[in-house]
PDB file of N, CA and C in Angstrom:
ATOM      1  N   MET A 586     -21.341  -2.693-101.056  1.00 80.00           N
ATOM      2  CA  MET A 586     -20.488  -1.550-100.926  1.00 80.00           C
ATOM      3  C   MET A 586     -19.955  -1.484 -99.486  1.00 80.00           C
ATOM      4  N   ALA A 587     -18.733  -1.117 -99.345  1.00 89.00           N
ATOM      5  CA  ALA A 587     -18.081  -1.089 -98.034  1.00 89.00           C
ATOM      6  C   ALA A 587     -18.481   0.157 -97.256  1.00 89.00           C
ATOM      7  N   GLU A 588     -18.374   0.048 -95.968  1.00 91.00           N
ATOM      8  CA  GLU A 588     -18.689   1.178 -95.095  1.00 91.00           C
ATOM      9  C   GLU A 588     -17.498   2.138 -95.063  1.00 91.00           C
ATOM     10  N   ILE A 589     -17.787   3.414 -95.115  1.00 91.00           N
ATOM     11  CA  ILE A 589     -16.733   4.428 -95.082  1.00 91.00           C
ATOM     12  C   ILE A 589     -16.321   4.649 -93.635  1.00 91.00           C
ATOM     13  N   VAL A 590     -14.998   4.592 -93.376  1.00 92.00           N
ATOM     14  CA  VAL A 590     -14.470   4.711 -92.026  1.00 92.00           C
ATOM     15  C   VAL A 590     -13.477   5.858 -91.969  1.00 92.00           C
ATOM     16  N   ASN A 591     -13.605   6.697 -90.976  1.00 96.00           N
ATOM     17  CA  ASN A 591     -12.654   7.772 -90.761  1.00 96.00           C
ATOM     18  C   ASN A 591     -11.430   7.153 -90.079  1.00 96.00           C
ATOM     19  N   LEU A 592     -10.305   7.122 -90.758  1.00 96.00           N
ATOM     20  CA  LEU A 592      -9.126   6.434 -90.246  1.00 96.00           C
ATOM     21  C   LEU A 592      -8.581   7.081 -88.972  1.00 96.00           C
ATOM     22  N   ARG A 593      -8.685   8.399 -88.880  1.00 97.00           N
ATOM     23  CA  ARG A 593      -8.198   9.078 -87.681  1.00 97.00           C
ATOM     24  C   ARG A 593      -8.987   8.604 -86.457  1.00 97.00           C
ATOM     25  N   ASN A 594     -10.306   8.544 -86.585  1.00 97.00           N
ATOM     26  CA  ASN A 594     -11.137   8.077 -85.471  1.00 97.00           C
ATOM     27  C   ASN A 594     -10.885   6.603 -85.171  1.00 97.00           C
ATOM     28  N   ALA A 595     -10.662   5.811 -86.200  1.00 96.00           N
ATOM     29  CA  ALA A 595     -10.396   4.391 -86.002  1.00 96.00           C
ATOM     30  C   ALA A 595      -9.075   4.189 -85.254  1.00 96.00           C
ATOM     31  N   ARG A 596      -8.054   4.970 -85.611  1.00 97.00           N
ATOM     32  CA  ARG A 596      -6.765   4.861 -84.915  1.00 97.00           C
ATOM     33  C   ARG A 596      -6.890   5.285 -83.458  1.00 97.00           C
ATOM     34  N   LYS A 597      -7.621   6.370 -83.214  1.00 98.00           N
ATOM     35  CA  LYS A 597      -7.809   6.845 -81.847  1.00 98.00           C
ATOM     36  C   LYS A 597      -8.556   5.803 -81.006  1.00 98.00           C
ATOM     37  N   ALA A 598      -9.579   5.202 -81.586  1.00 97.00           N
ATOM     38  CA  ALA A 598     -10.346   4.176 -80.875  1.00 97.00           C
ATOM     39  C   ALA A 598      -9.471   2.965 -80.570  1.00 97.00           C
ATOM     40  N   GLN A 599      -8.644   2.580 -81.523  1.00 97.00           N
ATOM     41  CA  GLN A 599      -7.745   1.447 -81.318  1.00 97.00           C
ATOM     42  C   GLN A 599      -6.737   1.763 -80.210  1.00 97.00           C
ATOM     43  N   LYS A 600      -6.202   2.979 -80.204  1.00 98.00           N
ATOM     44  CA  LYS A 600      -5.239   3.384 -79.184  1.00 98.00           C
ATOM     45  C   LYS A 600      -5.889   3.401 -77.801  1.00 98.00           C
ATOM     46  N   ARG A 601      -7.119   3.921 -77.724  1.00 98.00           N
ATOM     47  CA  ARG A 601      -7.836   3.942 -76.442  1.00 98.00           C
ATOM     48  C   ARG A 601      -8.093   2.532 -75.931  1.00 98.00           C
ATOM     49  N   ALA A 602      -8.484   1.636 -76.822  1.00 98.00           N
ATOM     50  CA  ALA A 602      -8.755   0.253 -76.429  1.00 98.00           C
ATOM     51  C   ALA A 602      -7.485  -0.429 -75.914  1.00 98.00           C
ATOM     52  N   LYS A 603      -6.372  -0.175 -76.586  1.00 98.00           N
ATOM     53  CA  LYS A 603      -5.105  -0.761 -76.155  1.00 98.00           C
ATOM     54  C   LYS A 603      -4.692  -0.231 -74.785  1.00 98.00           C
ATOM     55  N   ALA A 604      -4.827   1.093 -74.582  1.00 97.00           N
ATOM     56  CA  ALA A 604      -4.468   1.696 -73.296  1.00 97.00           C
ATOM     57  C   ALA A 604      -5.377   1.169 -72.193  1.00 97.00           C
ATOM     58  N   ARG A 605      -6.651   1.003 -72.475  1.00 97.00           N
ATOM     59  CA  ARG A 605      -7.598   0.490 -71.494  1.00 97.00           C
ATOM     60  C   ARG A 605      -7.242  -0.944 -71.103  1.00 97.00           C
ATOM     61  N   ALA A 606      -6.916  -1.769 -72.087  1.00 97.00           N
ATOM     62  CA  ALA A 606      -6.552  -3.166 -71.822  1.00 97.00           C
ATOM     63  C   ALA A 606      -5.280  -3.235 -70.975  1.00 97.00           C
ATOM     64  N   GLU A 607      -4.304  -2.394 -71.297  1.00 97.00           N
ATOM     65  CA  GLU A 607      -3.059  -2.368 -70.527  1.00 97.00           C
ATOM     66  C   GLU A 607      -3.323  -1.906 -69.096  1.00 97.00           C
ATOM     67  N   GLY A 608      -4.165  -0.911 -68.935  1.00 94.00           N
ATOM     68  CA  GLY A 608      -4.512  -0.423 -67.605  1.00 94.00           C
ATOM     69  C   GLY A 608      -5.249  -1.475 -66.781  1.00 94.00           C
ATOM     70  N   ASP A 609      -6.162  -2.183 -67.407  1.00 92.00           N
ATOM     71  CA  ASP A 609      -6.879  -3.250 -66.710  1.00 92.00           C
ATOM     72  C   ASP A 609      -5.929  -4.362 -66.274  1.00 92.00           C
ATOM     73  N   GLU A 610      -4.980  -4.673 -67.143  1.00 93.00           N
ATOM     74  CA  GLU A 610      -3.992  -5.709 -66.819  1.00 93.00           C
ATOM     75  C   GLU A 610      -3.141  -5.280 -65.616  1.00 93.00           C
ATOM     76  N   ASN A 611      -2.695  -4.018 -65.621  1.00 92.00           N
ATOM     77  CA  ASN A 611      -1.891  -3.516 -64.503  1.00 92.00           C
ATOM     78  C   ASN A 611      -2.707  -3.463 -63.220  1.00 92.00           C
ATOM     79  N   ALA A 612      -3.960  -3.082 -63.318  1.00 86.00           N
ATOM     80  CA  ALA A 612      -4.813  -3.021 -62.135  1.00 86.00           C
ATOM     81  C   ALA A 612      -5.016  -4.413 -61.540  1.00 86.00           C
ATOM     82  N   ALA A 613      -5.188  -5.392 -62.390  1.00 86.00           N
ATOM     83  CA  ALA A 613      -5.363  -6.757 -61.904  1.00 86.00           C
ATOM     84  C   ALA A 613      -4.075  -7.279 -61.279  1.00 86.00           C
ATOM     85  N   ARG A 614      -2.946  -6.874 -61.810  1.00 89.00           N
ATOM     86  CA  ARG A 614      -1.673  -7.375 -61.326  1.00 89.00           C
ATOM     87  C   ARG A 614      -1.230  -6.673 -60.045  1.00 89.00           C
ATOM     88  N   PHE A 615      -1.362  -5.352 -59.991  1.00 88.00           N
ATOM     89  CA  PHE A 615      -0.781  -4.588 -58.893  1.00 88.00           C
ATOM     90  C   PHE A 615      -1.797  -3.915 -57.985  1.00 88.00           C
ATOM     91  N   GLY A 616      -2.946  -3.601 -58.497  1.00 87.00           N
ATOM     92  CA  GLY A 616      -3.828  -2.685 -57.800  1.00 87.00           C
ATOM     93  C   GLY A 616      -4.805  -3.334 -56.842  1.00 87.00           C
ATOM     94  N   ARG A 617      -5.299  -2.483 -55.973  1.00 87.00           N
ATOM     95  CA  ARG A 617      -6.406  -2.833 -55.100  1.00 87.00           C
ATOM     96  C   ARG A 617      -7.437  -1.732 -55.277  1.00 87.00           C
ATOM     97  N   THR A 618      -8.670  -2.080 -55.021  1.00 84.00           N
ATOM     98  CA  THR A 618      -9.703  -1.067 -55.162  1.00 84.00           C
ATOM     99  C   THR A 618      -9.627  -0.101 -53.990  1.00 84.00           C
ATOM    100  N   LYS A 619     -10.248   1.043 -54.147  1.00 88.00           N
ATOM    101  CA  LYS A 619     -10.268   2.050 -53.088  1.00 88.00           C
ATOM    102  C   LYS A 619     -10.944   1.477 -51.844  1.00 88.00           C
ATOM    103  N   ALA A 620     -11.995   0.715 -52.021  1.00 93.00           N
ATOM    104  CA  ALA A 620     -12.697   0.115 -50.888  1.00 93.00           C
ATOM    105  C   ALA A 620     -11.792  -0.847 -50.124  1.00 93.00           C
ATOM    106  N   GLN A 621     -10.983  -1.606 -50.838  1.00 91.00           N
ATOM    107  CA  GLN A 621     -10.071  -2.539 -50.171  1.00 91.00           C
ATOM    108  C   GLN A 621      -9.020  -1.783 -49.366  1.00 91.00           C
ATOM    109  N   ARG A 622      -8.468  -0.695 -49.926  1.00 91.00           N
ATOM    110  CA  ARG A 622      -7.472   0.092 -49.189  1.00 91.00           C
ATOM    111  C   ARG A 622      -8.083   0.726 -47.947  1.00 91.00           C
ATOM    112  N   GLU A 623      -9.295   1.253 -48.073  1.00 95.00           N
ATOM    113  CA  GLU A 623      -9.945   1.889 -46.924  1.00 95.00           C
ATOM    114  C   GLU A 623     -10.271   0.874 -45.845  1.00 95.00           C
ATOM    115  N   LEU A 624     -10.711  -0.313 -46.234  1.00 96.00           N
ATOM    116  CA  LEU A 624     -11.015  -1.362 -45.267  1.00 96.00           C
ATOM    117  C   LEU A 624      -9.755  -1.777 -44.516  1.00 96.00           C
ATOM    118  N   GLU A 625      -8.673  -1.959 -45.229  1.00 94.00           N
ATOM    119  CA  GLU A 625      -7.411  -2.332 -44.601  1.00 94.00           C
ATOM    120  C   GLU A 625      -6.940  -1.245 -43.635  1.00 94.00           C
ATOM    121  N   GLN A 626      -7.069   0.018 -44.016  1.00 96.00           N
ATOM    122  CA  GLN A 626      -6.675   1.134 -43.150  1.00 96.00           C
ATOM    123  C   GLN A 626      -7.554   1.185 -41.909  1.00 96.00           C
ATOM    124  N   ALA A 627      -8.850   0.969 -42.064  1.00 97.00           N
ATOM    125  CA  ALA A 627      -9.769   0.990 -40.927  1.00 97.00           C
ATOM    126  C   ALA A 627      -9.451  -0.137 -39.950  1.00 97.00           C
ATOM    127  N   ARG A 628      -9.143  -1.303 -40.475  1.00 97.00           N
ATOM    128  CA  ARG A 628      -8.791  -2.433 -39.596  1.00 97.00           C
ATOM    129  C   ARG A 628      -7.493  -2.147 -38.840  1.00 97.00           C
ATOM    130  N   ALA A 629      -6.519  -1.556 -39.505  1.00 97.00           N
ATOM    131  CA  ALA A 629      -5.249  -1.233 -38.854  1.00 97.00           C
ATOM    132  C   ALA A 629      -5.469  -0.179 -37.767  1.00 97.00           C
ATOM    133  N   ASP A 630      -6.297   0.829 -38.057  1.00 97.00           N
ATOM    134  CA  ASP A 630      -6.586   1.862 -37.054  1.00 97.00           C
ATOM    135  C   ASP A 630      -7.286   1.274 -35.840  1.00 97.00           C
ATOM    136  N   LYS A 631      -8.218   0.367 -36.075  1.00 97.00           N
ATOM    137  CA  LYS A 631      -8.949  -0.262 -34.971  1.00 97.00           C
ATOM    138  C   LYS A 631      -8.002  -1.109 -34.122  1.00 97.00           C
ATOM    139  N   ALA A 632      -7.142  -1.881 -34.767  1.00 96.00           N
ATOM    140  CA  ALA A 632      -6.196  -2.714 -34.029  1.00 96.00           C
ATOM    141  C   ALA A 632      -5.250  -1.855 -33.198  1.00 96.00           C
ATOM    142  N   ARG A 633      -4.786  -0.736 -33.764  1.00 95.00           N
ATOM    143  CA  ARG A 633      -3.898   0.169 -33.042  1.00 95.00           C
ATOM    144  C   ARG A 633      -4.622   0.790 -31.841  1.00 95.00           C
ATOM    145  N   ALA A 634      -5.873   1.166 -32.026  1.00 95.00           N
ATOM    146  CA  ALA A 634      -6.648   1.759 -30.937  1.00 95.00           C
ATOM    147  C   ALA A 634      -6.888   0.750 -29.822  1.00 95.00           C
ATOM    148  N   GLU A 635      -7.190  -0.493 -30.167  1.00 94.00           N
ATOM    149  CA  GLU A 635      -7.398  -1.530 -29.153  1.00 94.00           C
ATOM    150  C   GLU A 635      -6.111  -1.805 -28.393  1.00 94.00           C
ATOM    151  N   LEU A 636      -4.998  -1.814 -29.079  1.00 93.00           N
ATOM    152  CA  LEU A 636      -3.722  -2.048 -28.422  1.00 93.00           C
ATOM    153  C   LEU A 636      -3.395  -0.899 -27.465  1.00 93.00           C
ATOM    154  N   ASP A 637      -3.625   0.328 -27.909  1.00 90.00           N
ATOM    155  CA  ASP A 637      -3.371   1.480 -27.051  1.00 90.00           C
ATOM    156  C   ASP A 637      -4.311   1.504 -25.843  1.00 90.00           C
ATOM    157  N   ALA A 638      -5.522   1.001 -26.002  1.00 90.00           N
ATOM    158  CA  ALA A 638      -6.484   0.979 -24.901  1.00 90.00           C
ATOM    159  C   ALA A 638      -6.039   0.008 -23.805  1.00 90.00           C
ATOM    160  N   HIS A 639      -5.297  -1.005 -24.148  1.00 88.00           N
ATOM    161  CA  HIS A 639      -4.850  -1.995 -23.177  1.00 88.00           C
ATOM    162  C   HIS A 639      -3.480  -1.651 -22.566  1.00 88.00           C
ATOM    163  N   ARG A 640      -2.904  -0.581 -23.012  1.00 85.00           N
ATOM    164  CA  ARG A 640      -1.584  -0.194 -22.535  1.00 85.00           C
ATOM    165  C   ARG A 640      -1.681   0.308 -21.101  1.00 85.00           C
ATOM    166  N   ARG A 641      -0.759  -0.118 -20.282  1.00 84.00           N
ATOM    167  CA  ARG A 641      -0.709   0.352 -18.902  1.00 84.00           C
ATOM    168  C   ARG A 641       0.294   1.497 -18.817  1.00 84.00           C
ATOM    169  N   GLU A 642      -0.074   2.486 -18.076  1.00 81.00           N
ATOM    170  CA  GLU A 642       0.814   3.623 -17.922  1.00 81.00           C
ATOM    171  C   GLU A 642       1.751   3.372 -16.759  1.00 81.00           C
ATOM    172  N   ARG A 643       3.008   3.741 -16.923  1.00 75.00           N
ATOM    173  CA  ARG A 643       3.982   3.581 -15.874  1.00 75.00           C
ATOM    174  C   ARG A 643       3.981   4.809 -14.971  1.00 75.00           C
ATOM    175  N   GLU A 644       4.406   4.622 -13.728  1.00 72.00           N
ATOM    176  CA  GLU A 644       4.445   5.741 -12.795  1.00 72.00           C
ATOM    177  C   GLU A 644       5.550   6.724 -13.137  1.00 72.00           C
ATOM    178  N   ASP A 645       6.654   6.244 -13.712  1.00 69.00           N
ATOM    179  CA  ASP A 645       7.783   7.119 -14.008  1.00 69.00           C
ATOM    180  C   ASP A 645       7.577   7.962 -15.268  1.00 69.00           C
ATOM    181  N   GLU A 646       6.519   7.760 -15.983  1.00 61.00           N
ATOM    182  CA  GLU A 646       6.276   8.526 -17.214  1.00 61.00           C
ATOM    183  C   GLU A 646       5.500   9.766 -16.956  1.00 61.00           C
TER     184      GLU A 646
END
């Protein structure tokens, strides 16, 4: 005997799986993780701070 399946729940599950797969594909193609963005921002801030620390001030300023 076959298992009884609620078609509404089956459709919703299928739709969720499709949306999840599409989201994963887009994340792999375009996205970076939050940790990667924060690391890149921290490195840029550090480089900017080091550059500013080496700046010489002019007398006319």
